[in-house]
PDB file of C-alpha atoms in Angstrom:
ATOM      1  CA  ASN A 682       0.531  68.796-145.492  1.00  0.00           C
ATOM      2  CA  PHE A 683       0.768  66.656-148.619  1.00  0.00           C
ATOM      3  CA  ASP A 684       3.474  64.020-148.350  1.00  0.00           C
ATOM      4  CA  PRO A 685       2.692  60.864-150.363  1.00  0.00           C
ATOM      5  CA  ALA A 686       5.659  58.964-148.948  1.00  0.00           C
ATOM      6  CA  LEU A 687       4.424  59.429-145.382  1.00  0.00           C
ATOM      7  CA  GLY A 688       0.750  59.003-146.179  1.00  0.00           C
ATOM      8  CA  PHE A 689      -0.554  62.536-145.624  1.00  0.00           C
ATOM      9  CA  VAL A 690      -3.255  64.245-147.678  1.00  0.00           C
ATOM     10  CA  GLN A 691      -4.193  67.879-148.225  1.00  0.00           C
ATOM     11  CA  GLN A 692      -6.002  69.412-145.230  1.00  0.00           C
ATOM     12  CA  THR A 693      -9.418  70.902-146.001  1.00  0.00           C
ATOM     13  CA  ASP A 694     -12.177  72.642-144.024  1.00  0.00           C
ATOM     14  CA  LEU A 695      -9.888  74.974-142.067  1.00  0.00           C
ATOM     15  CA  ASP A 696      -9.226  78.626-141.288  1.00  0.00           C
ATOM     16  CA  GLU A 697      -5.607  79.772-141.294  1.00  0.00           C
ATOM     17  CA  SER A 698      -3.895  82.890-139.964  1.00  0.00           C
ATOM     18  CA  VAL A 699      -0.273  83.694-140.811  1.00  0.00           C
ATOM     19  CA  GLY A 700       1.987  86.510-139.625  1.00  0.00           C
ATOM     20  CA  PHE A 701       5.693  86.964-140.270  1.00  0.00           C
ATOM     21  CA  ILE A 702       8.708  89.265-140.204  1.00  0.00           C
ATOM     22  CA  ASP A 703      11.280  88.806-142.975  1.00  0.00           C
ATOM     23  CA  ILE A 704      14.487  90.878-142.975  1.00  0.00           C
ATOM     24  CA  ARG A 705      16.990  90.584-145.841  1.00  0.00           C
ATOM     25  CA  PRO A 706      20.111  92.770-145.498  1.00  0.00           C
ATOM     26  CA  GLN A 707      22.588  92.831-148.393  1.00  0.00           C
ATOM     27  CA  PRO A 708      26.239  93.285-147.382  1.00  0.00           C
ATOM     28  CA  LYS A 709      28.194  95.551-149.715  1.00  0.00           C
ATOM     29  CA  SER A 710      31.275  93.333-149.575  1.00  0.00           C
ATOM     30  CA  GLY A 711      32.322  89.844-148.594  1.00  0.00           C
ATOM     31  CA  PRO A 712      31.264  86.400-149.804  1.00  0.00           C
ATOM     32  CA  ILE A 713      27.595  86.798-148.774  1.00  0.00           C
ATOM     33  CA  ARG A 714      25.286  88.560-151.231  1.00  0.00           C
ATOM     34  CA  GLU A 715      22.177  88.501-149.033  1.00  0.00           C
ATOM     35  CA  LEU A 716      21.265  87.383-145.529  1.00  0.00           C
ATOM     36  CA  GLY A 717      17.760  86.394-144.510  1.00  0.00           C
ATOM     37  CA  PHE A 718      16.131  86.372-141.077  1.00  0.00           C
ATOM     38  CA  LYS A 719      12.524  85.255-140.759  1.00  0.00           C
ATOM     39  CA  ALA A 720      10.083  84.605-137.923  1.00  0.00           C
ATOM     40  CA  GLU A 721       6.667  83.277-138.917  1.00  0.00           C
ATOM     41  CA  MET A 722       3.661  82.188-136.880  1.00  0.00           C
ATOM     42  CA  THR A 723       0.906  80.010-138.352  1.00  0.00           C
ATOM     43  CA  TYR A 724      -2.364  79.170-136.633  1.00  0.00           C
ATOM     44  CA  GLN A 725      -5.001  76.823-138.020  1.00  0.00           C
ATOM     45  CA  GLY A 726      -8.453  75.961-136.767  1.00  0.00           C
ATOM     46  CA  ASP A 727     -11.467  74.291-138.273  1.00  0.00           C
ATOM     47  CA  THR A 728     -14.604  76.145-139.337  1.00  0.00           C
ATOM     48  CA  GLN A 729     -16.082  75.532-135.853  1.00  0.00           C
ATOM     49  CA  ASN A 730     -13.155  77.470-134.277  1.00  0.00           C
ATOM     50  CA  ASN A 731     -11.516  74.358-132.824  1.00  0.00           C
ATOM     51  CA  PHE A 732      -7.717  74.437-132.641  1.00  0.00           C
ATOM     52  CA  LEU A 733      -5.872  72.232-135.141  1.00  0.00           C
ATOM     53  CA  TYR A 734      -2.276  73.398-135.607  1.00  0.00           C
ATOM     54  CA  GLN A 735       0.261  76.063-134.605  1.00  0.00           C
ATOM     55  CA  SER A 736       3.798  76.700-135.858  1.00  0.00           C
ATOM     56  CA  ASN A 737       6.476  79.191-134.715  1.00  0.00           C
ATOM     57  CA  TYR A 738       8.979  79.000-137.558  1.00  0.00           C
ATOM     58  CA  ASN A 739      12.399  80.703-137.250  1.00  0.00           C
ATOM     59  CA  ARG A 740      14.905  80.751-140.088  1.00  0.00           C
ATOM     60  CA  ILE A 741      18.294  82.161-141.013  1.00  0.00           C
ATOM     61  CA  GLN A 742      19.702  81.858-144.524  1.00  0.00           C
ATOM     62  CA  ALA A 743      22.568  83.128-146.650  1.00  0.00           C
ATOM     63  CA  ASP A 744      22.855  83.592-150.412  1.00  0.00           C
ATOM     64  CA  PHE A 745      26.512  83.643-151.441  1.00  0.00           C
ATOM     65  CA  ARG A 746      27.962  85.557-154.364  1.00  0.00           C
ATOM     66  CA  SER A 747      29.241  82.222-155.644  1.00  0.00           C
ATOM     67  CA  GLY A 748      25.616  81.119-156.137  1.00  0.00           C
ATOM     68  CA  ASP A 749      25.657  78.735-153.171  1.00  0.00           C
ATOM     69  CA  PHE A 750      22.959  78.825-150.493  1.00  0.00           C
ATOM     70  CA  ILE A 751      22.506  77.696-146.882  1.00  0.00           C
ATOM     71  CA  LEU A 752      19.399  77.673-144.689  1.00  0.00           C
ATOM     72  CA  ILE A 753      18.987  76.728-141.028  1.00  0.00           C
ATOM     73  CA  SER A 754      15.592  76.687-139.335  1.00  0.00           C
ATOM     74  CA  VAL A 755      13.913  75.669-136.079  1.00  0.00           C
ATOM     75  CA  ASP A 756      10.151  75.127-136.030  1.00  0.00           C
ATOM     76  CA  PRO A 757       8.346  74.408-132.717  1.00  0.00           C
ATOM     77  CA  GLN A 758       4.882  73.050-133.507  1.00  0.00           C
ATOM     78  CA  ARG A 759       1.697  72.015-131.742  1.00  0.00           C
ATOM     79  CA  GLU A 760      -0.993  69.919-133.415  1.00  0.00           C
ATOM     80  CA  ARG A 761      -4.297  68.387-132.414  1.00  0.00           C
ATOM     81  CA  LEU A 762      -5.505  65.193-134.036  1.00  0.00           C
ATOM     82  CA  PRO A 763      -9.289  65.038-133.593  1.00  0.00           C
ATOM     83  CA  ASP A 764      -9.359  61.353-134.583  1.00  0.00           C
ATOM     84  CA  ASP A 765      -7.048  58.346-134.554  1.00  0.00           C
ATOM     85  CA  PHE A 766      -4.818  58.345-137.629  1.00  0.00           C
ATOM     86  CA  GLU A 767      -3.456  55.199-139.309  1.00  0.00           C
ATOM     87  CA  ILE A 768      -0.170  56.383-140.778  1.00  0.00           C
ATOM     88  CA  ARG A 769       0.815  52.859-141.828  1.00  0.00           C
ATOM     89  CA  LYS A 770      -1.027  49.569-141.828  1.00  0.00           C
ATOM     90  CA  GLY A 771      -1.147  48.484-138.207  1.00  0.00           C
ATOM     91  CA  ILE A 772       0.430  51.740-136.932  1.00  0.00           C
ATOM     92  CA  VAL A 773      -2.226  54.074-135.508  1.00  0.00           C
ATOM     93  CA  ILE A 774      -1.471  57.480-133.968  1.00  0.00           C
ATOM     94  CA  PRO A 775      -4.032  58.137-131.194  1.00  0.00           C
ATOM     95  CA  ALA A 776      -6.149  61.284-131.212  1.00  0.00           C
ATOM     96  CA  GLY A 777      -4.784  64.052-128.990  1.00  0.00           C
ATOM     97  CA  THR A 778      -2.566  67.127-128.908  1.00  0.00           C
ATOM     98  CA  TYR A 779       1.115  66.737-129.786  1.00  0.00           C
ATOM     99  CA  LYS A 780       4.054  69.103-129.324  1.00  0.00           C
ATOM    100  CA  TYR A 781       7.293  68.678-131.261  1.00  0.00           C
ATOM    101  CA  THR A 782      10.112  70.691-132.842  1.00  0.00           C
ATOM    102  CA  HIS A 783      11.614  70.273-136.296  1.00  0.00           C
ATOM    103  CA  SER A 784      15.144  71.415-137.151  1.00  0.00           C
ATOM    104  CA  ASN A 785      16.176  71.755-140.781  1.00  0.00           C
ATOM    105  CA  VAL A 786      19.426  72.376-142.674  1.00  0.00           C
ATOM    106  CA  ILE A 787      19.542  72.939-146.447  1.00  0.00           C
ATOM    107  CA  LEU A 788      22.755  73.279-148.486  1.00  0.00           C
ATOM    108  CA  THR A 789      22.575  74.120-152.195  1.00  0.00           C
ATOM    109  CA  SER A 790      25.374  74.665-154.706  1.00  0.00           C
ATOM    110  CA  ASP A 791      25.157  76.936-157.738  1.00  0.00           C
ATOM    111  CA  GLU A 792      23.153  75.189-160.469  1.00  0.00           C
ATOM    112  CA  ARG A 793      25.287  76.883-163.149  1.00  0.00           C
ATOM    113  CA  ARG A 794      28.208  74.624-162.269  1.00  0.00           C
ATOM    114  CA  PRO A 795      28.870  71.485-164.336  1.00  0.00           C
ATOM    115  CA  LEU A 796      27.971  69.460-161.231  1.00  0.00           C
ATOM    116  CA  ALA A 797      25.502  70.866-158.693  1.00  0.00           C
ATOM    117  CA  GLY A 798      23.581  69.426-155.783  1.00  0.00           C
ATOM    118  CA  GLU A 799      21.316  69.986-152.806  1.00  0.00           C
ATOM    119  CA  LEU A 800      21.318  68.378-149.375  1.00  0.00           C
ATOM    120  CA  ASN A 801      18.246  68.723-147.146  1.00  0.00           C
ATOM    121  CA  VAL A 802      18.200  67.237-143.630  1.00  0.00           C
ATOM    122  CA  LEU A 803      15.259  67.515-141.220  1.00  0.00           C
ATOM    123  CA  TRP A 804      14.964  65.960-137.773  1.00  0.00           C
ATOM    124  CA  GLY A 805      12.833  66.257-134.655  1.00  0.00           C
ATOM    125  CA  GLY A 806       9.750  65.042-132.872  1.00  0.00           C
ATOM    126  CA  PHE A 807       6.840  63.345-134.591  1.00  0.00           C
ATOM    127  CA  TYR A 808       3.556  62.499-132.810  1.00  0.00           C
ATOM    128  CA  GLY A 809       5.218  61.265-129.644  1.00  0.00           C
ATOM    129  CA  GLY A 810       8.161  59.757-131.512  1.00  0.00           C
ATOM    130  CA  ARG A 811      10.994  60.886-133.791  1.00  0.00           C
ATOM    131  CA  LYS A 812      11.421  61.523-137.496  1.00  0.00           C
ATOM    132  CA  THR A 813      14.538  62.064-139.602  1.00  0.00           C
ATOM    133  CA  SER A 814      14.281  63.011-143.270  1.00  0.00           C
ATOM    134  CA  LEU A 815      17.112  63.139-145.784  1.00  0.00           C
ATOM    135  CA  SER A 816      16.899  64.450-149.333  1.00  0.00           C
ATOM    136  CA  PHE A 817      19.813  64.585-151.760  1.00  0.00           C
ATOM    137  CA  THR A 818      19.826  65.672-155.390  1.00  0.00           C
ATOM    138  CA  LEU A 819      22.662  65.892-157.901  1.00  0.00           C
ATOM    139  CA  THR A 820      22.559  67.490-161.351  1.00  0.00           C
ATOM    140  CA  GLY A 821      25.220  67.378-164.043  1.00  0.00           C
ATOM    141  CA  ALA A 822      25.643  68.926-167.469  1.00  0.00           C
ATOM    142  CA  PRO A 823      27.908  66.595-169.477  1.00  0.00           C
ATOM    143  CA  GLN A 824      27.519  68.741-172.588  1.00  0.00           C
ATOM    144  CA  GLU A 825      25.744  71.862-173.748  1.00  0.00           C
ATOM    145  CA  GLY A 826      21.983  71.397-173.892  1.00  0.00           C
ATOM    146  CA  VAL A 827      21.961  68.222-171.776  1.00  0.00           C
ATOM    147  CA  LYS A 828      21.206  67.957-168.048  1.00  0.00           C
ATOM    148  CA  ILE A 829      21.122  64.723-166.055  1.00  0.00           C
ATOM    149  CA  GLY A 830      19.915  64.570-162.476  1.00  0.00           C
ATOM    150  CA  GLY A 831      19.153  62.128-159.725  1.00  0.00           C
ATOM    151  CA  GLY A 832      17.630  62.254-156.275  1.00  0.00           C
ATOM    152  CA  TRP A 833      17.170  60.193-153.130  1.00  0.00           C
ATOM    153  CA  ASN A 834      14.526  60.919-150.492  1.00  0.00           C
ATOM    154  CA  VAL A 835      14.189  58.855-147.330  1.00  0.00           C
ATOM    155  CA  ASP A 836      12.233  59.188-144.073  1.00  0.00           C
ATOM    156  CA  TRP A 837      12.957  57.250-140.892  1.00  0.00           C
ATOM    157  CA  VAL A 838      10.087  57.322-138.407  1.00  0.00           C
ATOM    158  CA  ARG A 839      10.123  55.879-134.879  1.00  0.00           C
ATOM    159  CA  LEU A 840       6.842  55.870-132.967  1.00  0.00           C
ATOM    160  CA  PRO A 841       5.673  54.211-129.741  1.00  0.00           C
ATOM    161  CA  GLN A 842       3.269  52.214-131.928  1.00  0.00           C
ATOM    162  CA  GLY A 843       5.983  51.025-134.335  1.00  0.00           C
ATOM    163  CA  ASP A 844       8.780  52.087-136.683  1.00  0.00           C
ATOM    164  CA  PHE A 845       8.826  52.441-140.465  1.00  0.00           C
ATOM    165  CA  SER A 846      10.713  54.100-143.288  1.00  0.00           C
ATOM    166  CA  SER A 847       9.939  55.335-146.785  1.00  0.00           C
ATOM    167  CA  GLN A 848      12.315  55.771-149.702  1.00  0.00           C
ATOM    168  CA  VAL A 849      11.968  57.322-153.160  1.00  0.00           C
ATOM    169  CA  LEU A 850      14.617  57.302-155.901  1.00  0.00           C
ATOM    170  CA  SER A 851      14.269  59.585-158.911  1.00  0.00           C
ATOM    171  CA  GLY A 852      16.143  60.560-162.048  1.00  0.00           C
ATOM    172  CA  ASP A 853      15.620  63.049-164.829  1.00  0.00           C
ATOM    173  CA  ILE A 854      17.126  63.958-168.184  1.00  0.00           C
ATOM    174  CA  THR A 855      16.584  67.190-170.115  1.00  0.00           C
ATOM    175  CA  TRP A 856      17.855  67.476-173.685  1.00  0.00           C
ATOM    176  CA  SER A 857      17.521  70.671-175.704  1.00  0.00           C
ATOM    177  CA  LEU A 858      17.596  69.320-179.245  1.00  0.00           C
ATOM    178  CA  SER A 859      17.318  72.852-180.634  1.00  0.00           C
ATOM    179  CA  ASN A 860      16.017  76.282-179.660  1.00  0.00           C
ATOM    180  CA  VAL A 861      12.440  75.087-180.266  1.00  0.00           C
ATOM    181  CA  LEU A 862      12.602  71.357-179.466  1.00  0.00           C
ATOM    182  CA  LEU A 863      12.958  69.984-175.929  1.00  0.00           C
ATOM    183  CA  LEU A 864      12.939  66.377-174.687  1.00  0.00           C
ATOM    184  CA  GLN A 865      12.387  65.716-170.973  1.00  0.00           C
ATOM    185  CA  SER A 866      12.160  62.488-169.003  1.00  0.00           C
ATOM    186  CA  LEU A 867      11.504  61.763-165.339  1.00  0.00           C
ATOM    187  CA  PHE A 868      11.738  58.393-163.587  1.00  0.00           C
ATOM    188  CA  GLN A 869      10.661  57.602-160.028  1.00  0.00           C
ATOM    189  CA  TRP A 870      10.771  54.462-157.884  1.00  0.00           C
ATOM    190  CA  ASP A 871       8.903  54.234-154.579  1.00  0.00           C
ATOM    191  CA  LYS A 872      10.267  51.468-152.365  1.00  0.00           C
ATOM    192  CA  GLU A 873       7.253  51.492-150.031  1.00  0.00           C
ATOM    193  CA  ASP A 874       4.689  51.003-152.809  1.00  0.00           C
ATOM    194  CA  LYS A 875       7.141  49.062-154.987  1.00  0.00           C
ATOM    195  CA  SER A 876       5.990  51.277-157.840  1.00  0.00           C
ATOM    196  CA  LEU A 877       7.885  52.565-160.857  1.00  0.00           C
ATOM    197  CA  ALA A 878       6.680  55.522-162.907  1.00  0.00           C
ATOM    198  CA  ALA A 879       8.038  57.617-165.761  1.00  0.00           C
ATOM    199  CA  ASN A 880       7.106  60.790-167.588  1.00  0.00           C
ATOM    200  CA  LEU A 881       8.433  61.365-171.106  1.00  0.00           C
ATOM    201  CA  ARG A 882       7.611  64.683-172.745  1.00  0.00           C
ATOM    202  CA  LEU A 883       8.476  66.193-176.120  1.00  0.00           C
ATOM    203  CA  SER A 884       7.893  69.953-176.423  1.00  0.00           C
ATOM    204  CA  TRP A 885       7.998  71.693-179.805  1.00  0.00           C
ATOM    205  CA  GLU A 886       7.509  75.426-180.291  1.00  0.00           C
ATOM    206  CA  TYR A 887       6.269  75.198-183.876  1.00  0.00           C
ATOM    207  CA  LYS A 888       5.704  78.967-184.035  1.00  0.00           C
ATOM    208  CA  ASP A 889       6.317  81.884-181.694  1.00  0.00           C
ATOM    209  CA  GLN A 890       4.731  81.101-178.273  1.00  0.00           C
ATOM    210  CA  SER A 891       2.706  78.230-179.766  1.00  0.00           C
ATOM    211  CA  TRP A 892       3.510  74.722-178.538  1.00  0.00           C
ATOM    212  CA  PHE A 893       2.887  71.079-179.338  1.00  0.00           C
ATOM    213  CA  TYR A 894       3.343  68.538-176.527  1.00  0.00           C
ATOM    214  CA  PHE A 895       3.585  64.753-176.749  1.00  0.00           C
ATOM    215  CA  ILE A 896       3.570  62.996-173.358  1.00  0.00           C
ATOM    216  CA  VAL A 897       3.961  59.325-172.432  1.00  0.00           C
ATOM    217  CA  ASN A 898       3.422  58.135-168.840  1.00  0.00           C
ATOM    218  CA  PRO A 899       4.228  54.436-168.269  1.00  0.00           C
ATOM    219  CA  SER A 900       3.907  53.057-164.720  1.00  0.00           C
ATOM    220  CA  ARG A 901       3.928  49.790-162.797  1.00  0.00           C
ATOM    221  CA  GLN A 902       2.386  49.222-159.369  1.00  0.00           C
ATOM    222  CA  ASN A 903       1.260  46.070-157.565  1.00  0.00           C
ATOM    223  CA  GLY A 904       2.239  43.999-160.606  1.00  0.00           C
ATOM    224  CA  LYS A 905      -0.018  46.002-162.927  1.00  0.00           C
ATOM    225  CA  ASP A 906       1.257  47.983-165.906  1.00  0.00           C
ATOM    226  CA  ARG A 907      -0.369  51.190-167.114  1.00  0.00           C
ATOM    227  CA  LEU A 908       0.342  53.452-170.060  1.00  0.00           C
ATOM    228  CA  LEU A 909      -1.062  56.936-170.588  1.00  0.00           C
ATOM    229  CA  VAL A 910      -0.403  58.878-173.803  1.00  0.00           C
ATOM    230  CA  LEU A 911      -1.356  62.544-174.131  1.00  0.00           C
ATOM    231  CA  THR A 912      -1.023  65.226-176.781  1.00  0.00           C
ATOM    232  CA  LYS A 913      -1.606  68.931-176.363  1.00  0.00           C
ATOM    233  CA  LEU A 914      -1.560  71.804-178.843  1.00  0.00           C
ATOM    234  CA  THR A 915      -1.463  75.489-177.941  1.00  0.00           C
ATOM    235  CA  PHE A 916      -1.847  78.334-180.412  1.00  0.00           C
ATOM    236  CA  ARG A 917      -1.165  82.015-179.807  1.00  0.00           C
ATOM    237  CA  TRP A 918      -3.457  84.223-181.836  1.00  0.00           C
ATOM    238  CA  ASN A 919      -2.480  87.828-182.487  1.00  0.00           C
ATOM    239  CA  PRO A 920      -5.438  89.625-184.099  1.00  0.00           C
TER     240      PRO A 920
END
């Protein structure tokens, strides 16, 4: 799985099998619009048929007529590390097979409200230790056409080889200047890397389904500043 804050990269060279049952009844009355019950099994092996990973994911969720949402899941997992893995400098997870269970609770409020948010909490085992992850986002609409949001993501990891944490703060602003002109900005600070990055984008629909984009990406990491400027033009042709 790809998780920059924890140091993971995308897994390649694997075969994956997935099977699931997903049931979604819709009550005719009451505060709940739709319930969801899901059981999913995932099995991964490499191209030489060696076992790598197995998950038995179980989830219950509820979509409320108010627009709010809740999800609760339990995910027993088994994973084999074919090689030692350095998750942090000086913290090495030994090769071997690990069993652990992740529990997850997600609460989301209706994004159509003037102030909306999401809380995501995950906890459980982690390669012979423990991990707790907390994610919180808040979005407000102070006036029509303007949205302001912020987020905080943190992981606390305790391993026999050592403990560490990672933390990312983010913020974003979206401003609809008109029906065809949109200004968006995203800011992110990574405490672990001590890096600061931003994405500023102007989108202009100069004709129907044809867009002009102007993008500025400033960043600072390890005391070095970088600036990337991009432009993009799309044109819809109707012969």
